Amino acid sequence: TLVVVVVGASGDLAKKKTYPSLLNLYDDNLLPKDTMIVGYARSQLSDDELRDRLRPFLMETEHSEAVVERFLKRCVYQGGKSYGDLDAFEE
């Protein structure tokens, strides 16, 4: 299993560049099938709230809605108090 941690997952760079790039890798079958993408930031969001924030940016790509939705199922979120919050990383 590959786990990709996106630090700053609730920010603009992540929405506009990082997650679309990971989607490209996913759709090109360049990531292992069981890859999970864990977003981490100081914002307190649920997995679904993260997905709702990402969806509009991912839908602007060349990928079909079905591919985007399959990709989003692999994306989860963990919030923390700071980027040095070791307890949050352990959850």
mmCIF file of N, CA and C in Angstrom:
data_model
loop_
_atom_site.group_PDB
_atom_site.id
_atom_site.type_symbol
_atom_site.label_atom_id
_atom_site.label_comp_id
_atom_site.label_asym_id
_atom_site.label_seq_id
_atom_site.Cartn_x
_atom_site.Cartn_y
_atom_site.Cartn_z
ATOM 1 N N THR A 1 0.843 -1.181 0.000
ATOM 2 C CA THR A 1 0.000 0.000 0.000
ATOM 3 C C THR A 1 0.889 1.245 0.000
ATOM 4 N N LEU A 2 0.580 2.169 -0.861
ATOM 5 C CA LEU A 2 1.252 3.457 -0.886
ATOM 6 C C LEU A 2 0.334 4.483 -0.240
ATOM 7 N N VAL A 3 0.875 5.258 0.703
ATOM 8 C CA VAL A 3 0.121 6.347 1.316
ATOM 9 C C VAL A 3 0.850 7.645 0.984
ATOM 10 N N VAL A 4 0.138 8.528 0.299
ATOM 11 C CA VAL A 4 0.672 9.841 -0.040
ATOM 12 C C VAL A 4 0.067 10.828 0.948
ATOM 13 N N VAL A 5 0.910 11.606 1.634
ATOM 14 C CA VAL A 5 0.430 12.621 2.566
ATOM 15 C C VAL A 5 0.608 13.982 1.900
ATOM 16 N N VAL A 6 -0.502 14.687 1.745
ATOM 17 C CA VAL A 6 -0.479 16.026 1.171
ATOM 18 C C VAL A 6 -0.563 17.012 2.330
ATOM 19 N N VAL A 7 0.554 17.635 2.658
ATOM 20 C CA VAL A 7 0.590 18.615 3.735
ATOM 21 C C VAL A 7 0.105 19.947 3.170
ATOM 22 N N GLY A 8 -0.815 20.578 3.893
ATOM 23 C CA GLY A 8 -1.429 21.805 3.393
ATOM 24 C C GLY A 8 -2.577 21.506 2.449
ATOM 25 N N ALA A 9 -3.268 20.400 2.692
ATOM 26 C CA ALA A 9 -4.280 19.887 1.776
ATOM 27 C C ALA A 9 -5.472 20.814 1.567
ATOM 28 N N SER A 10 -5.726 21.721 2.494
ATOM 29 C CA SER A 10 -6.892 22.607 2.331
ATOM 30 C C SER A 10 -6.537 23.899 1.588
ATOM 31 N N GLY A 11 -5.280 24.049 1.180
ATOM 32 C CA GLY A 11 -4.841 25.275 0.533
ATOM 33 C C GLY A 11 -5.003 25.279 -0.976
ATOM 34 N N ASP A 12 -4.764 26.458 -1.561
ATOM 35 C CA ASP A 12 -4.919 26.633 -3.003
ATOM 36 C C ASP A 12 -3.970 25.777 -3.825
ATOM 37 N N LEU A 13 -2.708 25.689 -3.415
ATOM 38 C CA LEU A 13 -1.744 24.902 -4.174
ATOM 39 C C LEU A 13 -2.180 23.445 -4.274
ATOM 40 N N ALA A 14 -2.668 22.912 -3.174
ATOM 41 C CA ALA A 14 -3.119 21.518 -3.170
ATOM 42 C C ALA A 14 -4.304 21.320 -4.113
ATOM 43 N N LYS A 15 -5.281 22.225 -4.038
ATOM 44 C CA LYS A 15 -6.488 22.089 -4.870
ATOM 45 C C LYS A 15 -6.193 22.270 -6.354
ATOM 46 N N LYS A 16 -5.308 23.217 -6.651
ATOM 47 C CA LYS A 16 -5.081 23.585 -8.049
ATOM 48 C C LYS A 16 -3.964 22.806 -8.728
ATOM 49 N N LYS A 17 -3.012 22.292 -7.945
ATOM 50 C CA LYS A 17 -1.859 21.617 -8.548
ATOM 51 C C LYS A 17 -1.617 20.201 -8.031
ATOM 52 N N THR A 18 -1.544 20.049 -6.705
ATOM 53 C CA THR A 18 -1.135 18.757 -6.146
ATOM 54 C C THR A 18 -2.150 17.660 -6.431
ATOM 55 N N TYR A 19 -3.412 17.891 -6.049
ATOM 56 C CA TYR A 19 -4.424 16.847 -6.270
ATOM 57 C C TYR A 19 -4.678 16.590 -7.755
ATOM 58 N N PRO A 20 -4.753 17.603 -8.617
ATOM 59 C CA PRO A 20 -4.887 17.298 -10.053
ATOM 60 C C PRO A 20 -3.710 16.483 -10.597
ATOM 61 N N SER A 21 -2.502 16.746 -10.106
ATOM 62 C CA SER A 21 -1.344 15.957 -10.551
ATOM 63 C C SER A 21 -1.455 14.513 -10.080
ATOM 64 N N LEU A 22 -1.901 14.331 -8.845
ATOM 65 C CA LEU A 22 -2.115 12.967 -8.349
ATOM 66 C C LEU A 22 -3.223 12.264 -9.129
ATOM 67 N N LEU A 23 -4.247 12.999 -9.510
ATOM 68 C CA LEU A 23 -5.315 12.427 -10.344
ATOM 69 C C LEU A 23 -4.749 11.960 -11.685
ATOM 70 N N ASN A 24 -3.869 12.742 -12.276
ATOM 71 C CA ASN A 24 -3.247 12.328 -13.540
ATOM 72 C C ASN A 24 -2.497 11.015 -13.360
ATOM 73 N N LEU A 25 -1.712 10.909 -12.300
ATOM 74 C CA LEU A 25 -0.981 9.665 -12.036
ATOM 75 C C LEU A 25 -1.937 8.495 -11.824
ATOM 76 N N TYR A 26 -3.004 8.763 -11.075
ATOM 77 C CA TYR A 26 -4.010 7.726 -10.805
ATOM 78 C C TYR A 26 -4.642 7.231 -12.113
ATOM 79 N N ASP A 27 -5.079 8.158 -12.949
ATOM 80 C CA ASP A 27 -5.772 7.773 -14.184
ATOM 81 C C ASP A 27 -4.831 7.118 -15.187
ATOM 82 N N ASP A 28 -3.554 7.431 -15.116
ATOM 83 C CA ASP A 28 -2.573 6.792 -15.997
ATOM 84 C C ASP A 28 -2.053 5.471 -15.426
ATOM 85 N N ASN A 29 -2.669 5.006 -14.340
ATOM 86 C CA ASN A 29 -2.280 3.754 -13.682
ATOM 87 C C ASN A 29 -0.815 3.751 -13.247
ATOM 88 N N LEU A 30 -0.342 4.912 -12.799
ATOM 89 C CA LEU A 30 1.034 5.021 -12.331
ATOM 90 C C LEU A 30 1.136 4.981 -10.806
ATOM 91 N N LEU A 31 0.009 4.796 -10.144
ATOM 92 C CA LEU A 31 -0.023 4.607 -8.696
ATOM 93 C C LEU A 31 -0.512 3.193 -8.412
ATOM 94 N N PRO A 32 -0.005 2.565 -7.358
ATOM 95 C CA PRO A 32 -0.526 1.238 -6.999
ATOM 96 C C PRO A 32 -2.042 1.302 -6.784
ATOM 97 N N LYS A 33 -2.713 0.232 -7.094
ATOM 98 C CA LYS A 33 -4.183 0.195 -7.012
ATOM 99 C C LYS A 33 -4.724 0.505 -5.622
ATOM 100 N N ASP A 34 -3.960 0.186 -4.581
ATOM 101 C CA ASP A 34 -4.442 0.401 -3.220
ATOM 102 C C ASP A 34 -3.912 1.695 -2.594
ATOM 103 N N THR A 35 -3.479 2.634 -3.423
ATOM 104 C CA THR A 35 -2.959 3.914 -2.933
ATOM 105 C C THR A 35 -4.037 4.685 -2.175
ATOM 106 N N MET A 36 -3.635 5.267 -1.055
ATOM 107 C CA MET A 36 -4.499 6.172 -0.298
ATOM 108 C C MET A 36 -3.814 7.525 -0.260
ATOM 109 N N ILE A 37 -4.609 8.583 -0.324
ATOM 110 C CA ILE A 37 -4.076 9.942 -0.277
ATOM 111 C C ILE A 37 -4.651 10.608 0.963
ATOM 112 N N VAL A 38 -3.774 10.950 1.886
ATOM 113 C CA VAL A 38 -4.179 11.546 3.151
ATOM 114 C C VAL A 38 -3.829 13.026 3.113
ATOM 115 N N GLY A 39 -4.848 13.860 3.162
ATOM 116 C CA GLY A 39 -4.631 15.289 3.240
ATOM 117 C C GLY A 39 -4.483 15.706 4.694
ATOM 118 N N TYR A 40 -3.528 16.593 4.954
ATOM 119 C CA TYR A 40 -3.308 17.084 6.304
ATOM 120 C C TYR A 40 -3.193 18.605 6.267
ATOM 121 N N ALA A 41 -3.894 19.274 7.185
ATOM 122 C CA ALA A 41 -3.792 20.733 7.315
ATOM 123 C C ALA A 41 -4.349 21.126 8.681
ATOM 124 N N ARG A 42 -4.269 22.412 8.971
ATOM 125 C CA ARG A 42 -4.773 22.910 10.251
ATOM 126 C C ARG A 42 -6.285 23.084 10.243
ATOM 127 N N SER A 43 -6.888 23.194 9.079
ATOM 128 C CA SER A 43 -8.350 23.319 8.991
ATOM 129 C C SER A 43 -9.004 22.034 9.485
ATOM 130 N N GLN A 44 -10.129 22.185 10.139
ATOM 131 C CA GLN A 44 -10.875 21.016 10.602
ATOM 132 C C GLN A 44 -11.940 20.686 9.561
ATOM 133 N N LEU A 45 -11.706 19.645 8.790
ATOM 134 C CA LEU A 45 -12.620 19.216 7.735
ATOM 135 C C LEU A 45 -12.880 17.723 7.874
ATOM 136 N N SER A 46 -14.021 17.299 7.382
ATOM 137 C CA SER A 46 -14.285 15.868 7.262
ATOM 138 C C SER A 46 -13.733 15.400 5.908
ATOM 139 N N ASP A 47 -13.683 14.100 5.715
ATOM 140 C CA ASP A 47 -13.264 13.560 4.421
ATOM 141 C C ASP A 47 -14.161 14.111 3.314
ATOM 142 N N ASP A 48 -15.466 14.112 3.546
ATOM 143 C CA ASP A 48 -16.407 14.585 2.530
ATOM 144 C C ASP A 48 -16.259 16.076 2.247
ATOM 145 N N GLU A 49 -15.950 16.858 3.270
ATOM 146 C CA GLU A 49 -15.734 18.293 3.050
ATOM 147 C C GLU A 49 -14.494 18.530 2.188
ATOM 148 N N LEU A 50 -13.443 17.757 2.421
ATOM 149 C CA LEU A 50 -12.263 17.868 1.570
ATOM 150 C C LEU A 50 -12.630 17.512 0.132
ATOM 151 N N ARG A 51 -13.324 16.406 -0.037
ATOM 152 C CA ARG A 51 -13.708 15.969 -1.389
ATOM 153 C C ARG A 51 -14.559 17.022 -2.080
ATOM 154 N N ASP A 52 -15.469 17.646 -1.340
ATOM 155 C CA ASP A 52 -16.316 18.691 -1.924
ATOM 156 C C ASP A 52 -15.503 19.906 -2.352
ATOM 157 N N ARG A 53 -14.438 20.206 -1.623
ATOM 158 C CA ARG A 53 -13.559 21.330 -1.986
ATOM 159 C C ARG A 53 -12.705 21.001 -3.212
ATOM 160 N N LEU A 54 -12.300 19.754 -3.326
ATOM 161 C CA LEU A 54 -11.445 19.341 -4.443
ATOM 162 C C LEU A 54 -12.211 19.132 -5.740
ATOM 163 N N ARG A 55 -13.435 18.629 -5.632
ATOM 164 C CA ARG A 55 -14.202 18.201 -6.807
ATOM 165 C C ARG A 55 -14.250 19.254 -7.921
ATOM 166 N N PRO A 56 -14.582 20.529 -7.643
ATOM 167 C CA PRO A 56 -14.663 21.494 -8.752
ATOM 168 C C PRO A 56 -13.345 21.643 -9.519
ATOM 169 N N PHE A 57 -12.229 21.583 -8.831
ATOM 170 C CA PHE A 57 -10.931 21.720 -9.492
ATOM 171 C C PHE A 57 -10.592 20.472 -10.300
ATOM 172 N N LEU A 58 -10.952 19.307 -9.782
ATOM 173 C CA LEU A 58 -10.679 18.069 -10.497
ATOM 174 C C LEU A 58 -11.584 17.910 -11.707
ATOM 175 N N MET A 59 -12.794 18.457 -11.633
ATOM 176 C CA MET A 59 -13.717 18.373 -12.764
ATOM 177 C C MET A 59 -13.282 19.284 -13.917
ATOM 178 N N GLU A 60 -12.393 20.225 -13.658
ATOM 179 C CA GLU A 60 -11.862 21.089 -14.720
ATOM 180 C C GLU A 60 -10.782 20.393 -15.537
ATOM 181 N N THR A 61 -10.358 19.219 -15.094
ATOM 182 C CA THR A 61 -9.327 18.470 -15.813
ATOM 183 C C THR A 61 -9.972 17.690 -16.948
ATOM 184 N N GLU A 62 -9.155 16.974 -17.685
ATOM 185 C CA GLU A 62 -9.625 16.184 -18.825
ATOM 186 C C GLU A 62 -10.278 14.868 -18.412
ATOM 187 N N HIS A 63 -10.324 14.585 -17.127
ATOM 188 C CA HIS A 63 -10.798 13.290 -16.648
ATOM 189 C C HIS A 63 -12.318 13.258 -16.529
ATOM 190 N N SER A 64 -12.876 12.088 -16.746
ATOM 191 C CA SER A 64 -14.328 11.923 -16.644
ATOM 192 C C SER A 64 -14.777 12.036 -15.194
ATOM 193 N N GLU A 65 -16.056 12.295 -15.019
ATOM 194 C CA GLU A 65 -16.618 12.379 -13.668
ATOM 195 C C GLU A 65 -16.432 11.062 -12.920
ATOM 196 N N ALA A 66 -16.580 9.950 -13.616
ATOM 197 C CA ALA A 66 -16.421 8.635 -12.978
ATOM 198 C C ALA A 66 -15.005 8.447 -12.439
ATOM 199 N N VAL A 67 -14.013 8.858 -13.214
ATOM 200 C CA VAL A 67 -12.617 8.743 -12.774
ATOM 201 C C VAL A 67 -12.374 9.649 -11.575
ATOM 202 N N VAL A 68 -12.879 10.874 -11.635
ATOM 203 C CA VAL A 68 -12.715 11.811 -10.518
ATOM 204 C C VAL A 68 -13.330 11.231 -9.249
ATOM 205 N N GLU A 69 -14.518 10.683 -9.352
ATOM 206 C CA GLU A 69 -15.190 10.131 -8.172
ATOM 207 C C GLU A 69 -14.445 8.922 -7.603
ATOM 208 N N ARG A 70 -13.912 8.071 -8.472
ATOM 209 C CA ARG A 70 -13.117 6.921 -7.986
ATOM 210 C C ARG A 70 -11.865 7.426 -7.273
ATOM 211 N N PHE A 71 -11.231 8.440 -7.837
ATOM 212 C CA PHE A 71 -10.045 9.026 -7.217
ATOM 213 C C PHE A 71 -10.383 9.625 -5.854
ATOM 214 N N LEU A 72 -11.475 10.366 -5.784
ATOM 215 C CA LEU A 72 -11.854 11.019 -4.529
ATOM 216 C C LEU A 72 -12.135 10.019 -3.411
ATOM 217 N N LYS A 73 -12.574 8.827 -3.755
ATOM 218 C CA LYS A 73 -12.807 7.800 -2.732
ATOM 219 C C LYS A 73 -11.504 7.391 -2.052
ATOM 220 N N ARG A 74 -10.374 7.636 -2.700
ATOM 221 C CA ARG A 74 -9.068 7.303 -2.139
ATOM 222 C C ARG A 74 -8.512 8.435 -1.277
ATOM 223 N N CYS A 75 -9.208 9.577 -1.262
ATOM 224 C CA CYS A 75 -8.735 10.759 -0.544
ATOM 225 C C CYS A 75 -9.426 10.890 0.806
ATOM 226 N N VAL A 76 -8.637 10.989 1.847
ATOM 227 C CA VAL A 76 -9.146 11.194 3.202
ATOM 228 C C VAL A 76 -8.440 12.400 3.797
ATOM 229 N N TYR A 77 -8.896 12.832 4.960
ATOM 230 C CA TYR A 77 -8.382 14.068 5.545
ATOM 231 C C TYR A 77 -8.152 13.913 7.041
ATOM 232 N N GLN A 78 -7.076 14.562 7.508
ATOM 233 C CA GLN A 78 -6.772 14.627 8.937
ATOM 234 C C GLN A 78 -6.368 16.052 9.263
ATOM 235 N N GLY A 79 -7.064 16.666 10.189
ATOM 236 C CA GLY A 79 -6.717 18.012 10.620
ATOM 237 C C GLY A 79 -5.871 17.959 11.876
ATOM 238 N N GLY A 80 -5.085 19.006 12.084
ATOM 239 C CA GLY A 80 -4.252 19.087 13.272
ATOM 240 C C GLY A 80 -4.138 20.527 13.744
ATOM 241 N N LYS A 81 -3.567 20.701 14.907
ATOM 242 C CA LYS A 81 -3.428 22.041 15.486
ATOM 243 C C LYS A 81 -2.342 22.845 14.785
ATOM 244 N N SER A 82 -1.309 22.156 14.311
ATOM 245 C CA SER A 82 -0.214 22.805 13.603
ATOM 246 C C SER A 82 0.478 21.747 12.753
ATOM 247 N N TYR A 83 1.424 22.190 11.938
ATOM 248 C CA TYR A 83 2.149 21.219 11.114
ATOM 249 C C TYR A 83 3.141 20.415 11.931
ATOM 250 N N GLY A 84 3.382 20.819 13.156
ATOM 251 C CA GLY A 84 4.228 20.052 14.060
ATOM 252 C C GLY A 84 3.442 19.226 15.064
ATOM 253 N N ASP A 85 2.133 19.094 14.839
ATOM 254 C CA ASP A 85 1.240 18.362 15.748
ATOM 255 C C ASP A 85 1.422 16.860 15.549
ATOM 256 N N LEU A 86 2.366 16.284 16.257
ATOM 257 C CA LEU A 86 2.687 14.858 16.083
ATOM 258 C C LEU A 86 1.519 13.955 16.455
ATOM 259 N N ASP A 87 0.701 14.358 17.418
ATOM 260 C CA ASP A 87 -0.445 13.546 17.806
ATOM 261 C C ASP A 87 -1.419 13.392 16.641
ATOM 262 N N ALA A 88 -1.626 14.437 15.873
ATOM 263 C CA ALA A 88 -2.534 14.366 14.716
ATOM 264 C C ALA A 88 -1.984 13.436 13.652
ATOM 265 N N PHE A 89 -0.676 13.450 13.445
ATOM 266 C CA PHE A 89 -0.077 12.559 12.445
ATOM 267 C C PHE A 89 -0.195 11.095 12.857
ATOM 268 N N GLU A 90 -0.246 10.839 14.153
ATOM 269 C CA GLU A 90 -0.356 9.458 14.631
ATOM 270 C C GLU A 90 -1.765 8.908 14.515
ATOM 271 N N GLU A 91 -2.757 9.774 14.366
ATOM 272 C CA GLU A 91 -4.154 9.309 14.274
ATOM 273 C C GLU A 91 -4.347 8.655 12.975
#
